[in-house]
mmCIF file of C-alpha atoms in Angstrom:
data_model
loop_
_atom_site.group_PDB
_atom_site.id
_atom_site.type_symbol
_atom_site.label_atom_id
_atom_site.label_comp_id
_atom_site.label_asym_id
_atom_site.label_seq_id
_atom_site.Cartn_x
_atom_site.Cartn_y
_atom_site.Cartn_z
ATOM 1 C CA UNK K 219 -19.082 -2.966 20.515
ATOM 2 C CA UNK K 220 -15.329 -1.264 19.700
ATOM 3 C CA UNK K 221 -13.552 -0.177 22.631
ATOM 4 C CA UNK K 222 -12.838 3.338 22.665
ATOM 5 C CA UNK K 223 -9.716 4.712 24.239
ATOM 6 C CA UNK K 224 -9.433 8.127 25.647
ATOM 7 C CA UNK K 225 -6.846 10.339 25.926
ATOM 8 C CA UNK K 226 -6.307 13.881 28.023
ATOM 9 C CA UNK K 227 -3.789 14.738 24.681
ATOM 10 C CA UNK K 228 -4.399 16.002 21.355
ATOM 11 C CA UNK K 229 -1.695 13.575 19.268
ATOM 12 C CA UNK K 230 -1.859 9.960 20.118
ATOM 13 C CA UNK K 231 0.943 8.065 19.265
ATOM 14 C CA UNK K 232 0.786 4.471 19.058
ATOM 15 C CA UNK K 233 3.358 1.778 19.278
ATOM 16 C CA UNK K 234 2.926 -1.284 16.567
ATOM 17 C CA UNK K 235 4.488 -4.558 16.919
ATOM 18 C CA UNK K 236 5.088 -7.985 15.695
ATOM 19 C CA UNK K 237 6.551 -11.769 15.744
ATOM 20 C CA UNK K 238 8.349 -11.086 18.513
ATOM 21 C CA UNK K 239 8.262 -14.655 18.952
ATOM 22 C CA UNK K 240 8.927 -14.608 22.947
ATOM 23 C CA UNK K 241 12.141 -11.440 22.758
ATOM 24 C CA UNK K 242 11.627 -7.964 23.714
ATOM 25 C CA UNK K 243 14.660 -6.323 22.860
ATOM 26 C CA UNK K 244 16.149 -3.641 24.819
ATOM 27 C CA UNK K 245 16.298 -1.306 21.353
ATOM 28 C CA UNK K 246 12.652 -2.060 20.981
ATOM 29 C CA UNK K 247 11.713 -1.349 24.721
ATOM 30 C CA UNK K 248 13.586 2.428 23.802
ATOM 31 C CA UNK K 249 11.710 2.553 20.638
ATOM 32 C CA UNK K 250 8.188 2.041 22.249
ATOM 33 C CA UNK K 251 9.012 4.739 25.441
ATOM 34 C CA UNK K 252 6.505 7.482 25.480
ATOM 35 C CA UNK K 253 3.725 6.182 23.394
ATOM 36 C CA UNK K 254 0.136 6.512 24.489
ATOM 37 C CA UNK K 255 -0.641 3.000 23.248
ATOM 38 C CA UNK K 256 0.791 0.010 21.938
ATOM 39 C CA UNK K 257 -1.043 -2.724 19.514
ATOM 40 C CA UNK K 258 0.972 -6.265 19.134
ATOM 41 C CA UNK K 259 -0.128 -8.296 15.937
ATOM 42 C CA UNK K 260 0.723 -11.683 17.045
ATOM 43 C CA UNK K 261 2.979 -14.446 17.467
ATOM 44 C CA UNK K 262 3.541 -12.316 20.442
ATOM 45 C CA UNK K 263 5.465 -15.396 22.780
ATOM 46 C CA UNK K 264 5.168 -15.422 25.909
ATOM 47 C CA UNK K 265 3.333 -13.934 28.730
ATOM 48 C CA UNK K 266 6.332 -12.152 29.439
ATOM 49 C CA UNK K 267 6.728 -10.285 26.699
ATOM 50 C CA UNK K 268 2.826 -9.168 27.326
ATOM 51 C CA UNK K 269 3.368 -8.741 31.005
ATOM 52 C CA UNK K 270 6.173 -5.760 30.110
ATOM 53 C CA UNK K 271 4.504 -4.129 27.169
ATOM 54 C CA UNK K 272 1.538 -3.540 29.303
ATOM 55 C CA UNK K 273 4.238 -1.931 31.838
ATOM 56 C CA UNK K 274 5.240 0.880 29.091
ATOM 57 C CA UNK K 275 0.996 1.388 27.598
ATOM 58 C CA UNK K 276 -2.001 0.211 27.270
ATOM 59 C CA UNK K 277 -1.549 -3.288 24.871
ATOM 60 C CA UNK K 278 -3.763 -4.345 22.736
ATOM 61 C CA UNK K 279 -2.506 -7.720 21.632
ATOM 62 C CA UNK K 280 -3.489 -10.914 19.167
ATOM 63 C CA UNK K 281 -2.841 -14.494 18.974
ATOM 64 C CA UNK K 282 -0.429 -15.145 15.938
ATOM 65 C CA UNK K 283 -0.104 -18.652 14.369
ATOM 66 C CA UNK K 284 2.911 -19.117 16.746
ATOM 67 C CA UNK K 285 0.751 -18.506 20.066
ATOM 68 C CA UNK K 286 -0.388 -22.017 20.580
ATOM 69 C CA UNK K 287 0.519 -22.657 24.622
ATOM 70 C CA UNK K 288 -2.097 -21.879 27.013
ATOM 71 C CA UNK K 289 -1.297 -18.344 28.457
ATOM 72 C CA UNK K 290 -1.696 -17.275 24.643
ATOM 73 C CA UNK K 291 -5.820 -18.173 24.713
ATOM 74 C CA UNK K 292 -6.356 -15.044 26.783
ATOM 75 C CA UNK K 293 -5.534 -13.127 23.717
ATOM 76 C CA UNK K 294 -8.138 -12.540 20.810
ATOM 77 C CA UNK K 295 -7.056 -13.712 17.173
ATOM 78 C CA UNK K 296 -8.580 -10.249 16.163
ATOM 79 C CA UNK K 297 -9.315 -6.871 17.857
ATOM 80 C CA UNK K 298 -10.916 -4.335 16.508
ATOM 81 C CA UNK K 299 -9.978 -0.773 18.121
ATOM 82 C CA UNK K 300 -10.613 3.227 18.128
ATOM 83 C CA UNK K 301 -8.177 5.796 19.137
ATOM 84 C CA UNK K 302 -9.869 9.389 18.634
ATOM 85 C CA UNK K 303 -11.875 8.482 16.379
ATOM 86 C CA UNK K 304 -9.793 6.273 13.830
ATOM 87 C CA UNK K 305 -11.018 2.424 13.512
ATOM 88 C CA UNK K 306 -8.639 -0.242 13.342
ATOM 89 C CA UNK K 307 -8.954 -3.869 12.794
ATOM 90 C CA UNK K 308 -5.880 -5.896 14.310
ATOM 91 C CA UNK K 309 -4.896 -9.358 13.302
ATOM 92 C CA UNK K 310 -2.119 -12.526 12.832
ATOM 93 C CA UNK K 311 -2.798 -12.879 8.914
ATOM 94 C CA UNK K 312 -3.864 -10.298 6.617
ATOM 95 C CA UNK K 313 -6.192 -13.069 4.059
ATOM 96 C CA UNK K 314 -8.187 -13.935 7.648
ATOM 97 C CA UNK K 315 -8.827 -10.366 8.286
ATOM 98 C CA UNK K 316 -10.277 -9.893 4.377
ATOM 99 C CA UNK K 317 -13.550 -11.101 4.971
ATOM 100 C CA UNK K 318 -14.494 -8.432 8.078
ATOM 101 C CA UNK K 319 -13.126 -5.674 5.881
ATOM 102 C CA UNK K 320 -14.996 -6.644 2.998
ATOM 103 C CA UNK K 321 -17.683 -6.296 5.376
ATOM 104 C CA UNK K 322 -17.274 -2.959 7.193
ATOM 105 C CA UNK K 323 -17.127 -1.154 3.754
ATOM 106 C CA UNK K 324 -19.755 -3.123 2.516
ATOM 107 C CA UNK K 325 -22.141 -2.369 5.116
ATOM 108 C CA UNK K 326 -21.011 1.025 5.829
ATOM 109 C CA UNK K 327 -20.254 -0.267 9.361
ATOM 110 C CA UNK K 328 -19.063 3.622 10.247
ATOM 111 C CA UNK K 329 -16.915 3.857 6.986
ATOM 112 C CA UNK K 330 -15.049 0.742 7.253
ATOM 113 C CA UNK K 331 -11.236 0.827 8.937
ATOM 114 C CA UNK K 332 -8.831 3.451 9.029
ATOM 115 C CA UNK K 333 -5.847 1.121 9.319
ATOM 116 C CA UNK K 334 -5.857 -2.612 9.346
ATOM 117 C CA UNK K 335 -2.889 -3.728 11.632
ATOM 118 C CA UNK K 336 -1.084 -7.659 10.516
ATOM 119 C CA UNK K 337 2.272 -9.488 11.301
ATOM 120 C CA UNK K 338 3.551 -12.974 9.711
ATOM 121 C CA UNK K 339 5.241 -12.005 7.161
ATOM 122 C CA UNK K 340 8.321 -10.428 9.128
ATOM 123 C CA UNK K 341 8.323 -7.920 6.014
ATOM 124 C CA UNK K 342 7.725 -4.095 6.928
ATOM 125 C CA UNK K 343 5.140 -2.451 4.767
ATOM 126 C CA UNK K 344 2.603 0.343 4.048
ATOM 127 C CA UNK K 345 -0.155 0.750 1.669
ATOM 128 C CA UNK K 346 -2.848 2.752 1.567
ATOM 129 C CA UNK K 347 -5.934 0.845 -0.798
ATOM 130 C CA UNK K 348 -9.450 1.921 -0.957
ATOM 131 C CA UNK K 349 -8.613 4.968 1.740
ATOM 132 C CA UNK K 350 -7.599 2.149 4.043
ATOM 133 C CA UNK K 351 -3.919 1.883 5.130
ATOM 134 C CA UNK K 352 -2.724 -1.114 5.792
ATOM 135 C CA UNK K 353 0.617 -1.388 7.903
ATOM 136 C CA UNK K 354 2.986 -4.563 8.825
ATOM 137 C CA UNK K 355 4.887 -3.239 11.333
ATOM 138 C CA UNK K 356 7.770 -6.261 10.232
ATOM 139 C CA UNK K 357 9.333 -8.557 13.105
ATOM 140 C CA UNK K 358 10.595 -6.878 16.930
ATOM 141 C CA UNK K 359 11.640 -10.312 17.603
ATOM 142 C CA UNK K 360 14.472 -12.540 16.506
ATOM 143 C CA UNK K 361 16.036 -11.579 13.334
ATOM 144 C CA UNK K 362 15.267 -13.530 9.988
ATOM 145 C CA UNK K 363 16.027 -13.693 6.146
ATOM 146 C CA UNK K 364 18.861 -10.538 6.770
ATOM 147 C CA UNK K 365 15.914 -8.237 7.554
ATOM 148 C CA UNK K 366 16.528 -5.862 9.950
ATOM 149 C CA UNK K 367 14.197 -5.661 13.222
ATOM 150 C CA UNK K 368 11.750 -3.068 12.727
ATOM 151 C CA UNK K 369 7.745 -1.918 14.797
ATOM 152 C CA UNK K 370 6.281 0.999 13.375
ATOM 153 C CA UNK K 371 4.347 4.458 15.041
ATOM 154 C CA UNK K 372 0.852 5.390 14.050
ATOM 155 C CA UNK K 373 0.657 9.151 14.901
ATOM 156 C CA UNK K 374 -3.040 10.243 15.345
ATOM 157 C CA UNK K 375 -4.195 13.938 15.025
ATOM 158 C CA UNK K 376 -7.609 14.142 15.919
ATOM 159 C CA UNK K 377 -10.280 15.630 13.947
ATOM 160 C CA UNK K 378 -10.743 19.329 14.314
ATOM 161 C CA UNK K 379 -14.445 20.680 14.644
ATOM 162 C CA UNK K 380 -12.755 24.335 12.977
ATOM 163 C CA UNK K 381 -11.973 25.909 10.049
ATOM 164 C CA UNK K 382 -9.215 28.341 9.695
ATOM 165 C CA UNK K 383 -8.487 31.012 12.415
ATOM 166 C CA UNK K 384 -10.673 28.644 14.802
ATOM 167 C CA UNK K 385 -13.758 29.846 12.867
ATOM 168 C CA UNK K 386 -16.506 27.171 12.684
ATOM 169 C CA UNK K 387 -16.673 24.514 9.717
ATOM 170 C CA UNK K 388 -19.326 26.290 6.995
ATOM 171 C CA UNK K 389 -21.045 22.575 7.379
ATOM 172 C CA UNK K 390 -20.506 21.727 10.796
ATOM 173 C CA UNK K 391 -18.650 18.771 10.362
ATOM 174 C CA UNK K 392 -15.278 17.207 12.675
ATOM 175 C CA UNK K 393 -13.589 16.168 9.568
ATOM 176 C CA UNK K 394 -11.840 12.852 9.790
ATOM 177 C CA UNK K 395 -8.679 12.485 12.347
ATOM 178 C CA UNK K 396 -5.005 12.324 10.537
ATOM 179 C CA UNK K 397 -3.154 9.506 10.630
ATOM 180 C CA UNK K 398 0.346 9.237 9.408
ATOM 181 C CA UNK K 399 2.594 6.160 10.192
ATOM 182 C CA UNK K 400 6.672 5.217 9.863
ATOM 183 C CA UNK K 401 8.660 2.347 10.107
ATOM 184 C CA UNK K 402 11.119 2.571 12.667
ATOM 185 C CA UNK K 403 14.636 0.269 12.000
ATOM 186 C CA UNK K 404 15.017 -1.251 15.358
ATOM 187 C CA UNK K 405 18.581 -2.858 15.796
ATOM 188 C CA UNK K 406 21.056 -2.218 18.080
#
């Protein structure tokens, strides 16, 4: 069963980061202020990063290929979450998630995933493939490859049961939540 995270607000903001490698910079912390949920897509690097993120907002974190110490064994290799009806799959390396994504789409498992979040490459990227948003927030940790430090933000607007002018939709459907994503450069 996928854990559902409820929120009393209509719009949910999710801070998404990856590849902190044990470093949580002040500008990254500032960029995450006010989010309703945080997703860390692996290579966390230390239990202190986990604790600091949990102090900001509820956290979903997965283990990356560099998270080899004993403390990291508590982190799953992938996670499925649902926020306001939006199903997300989180893992560190995209190719390792592909069989799960394909099985969910093939089996009609609740319409597959709306968002697939990964890290590993240290390269921020957003791409929609077959109505699924693939999001890599880049690296929020030490700068590498002359790339800026980045995170991503997801904004989830729940589906509405009403159509224009507040009237019920003719087909009675609730519609699909709207998900907007942006890459945020957080270099100081």
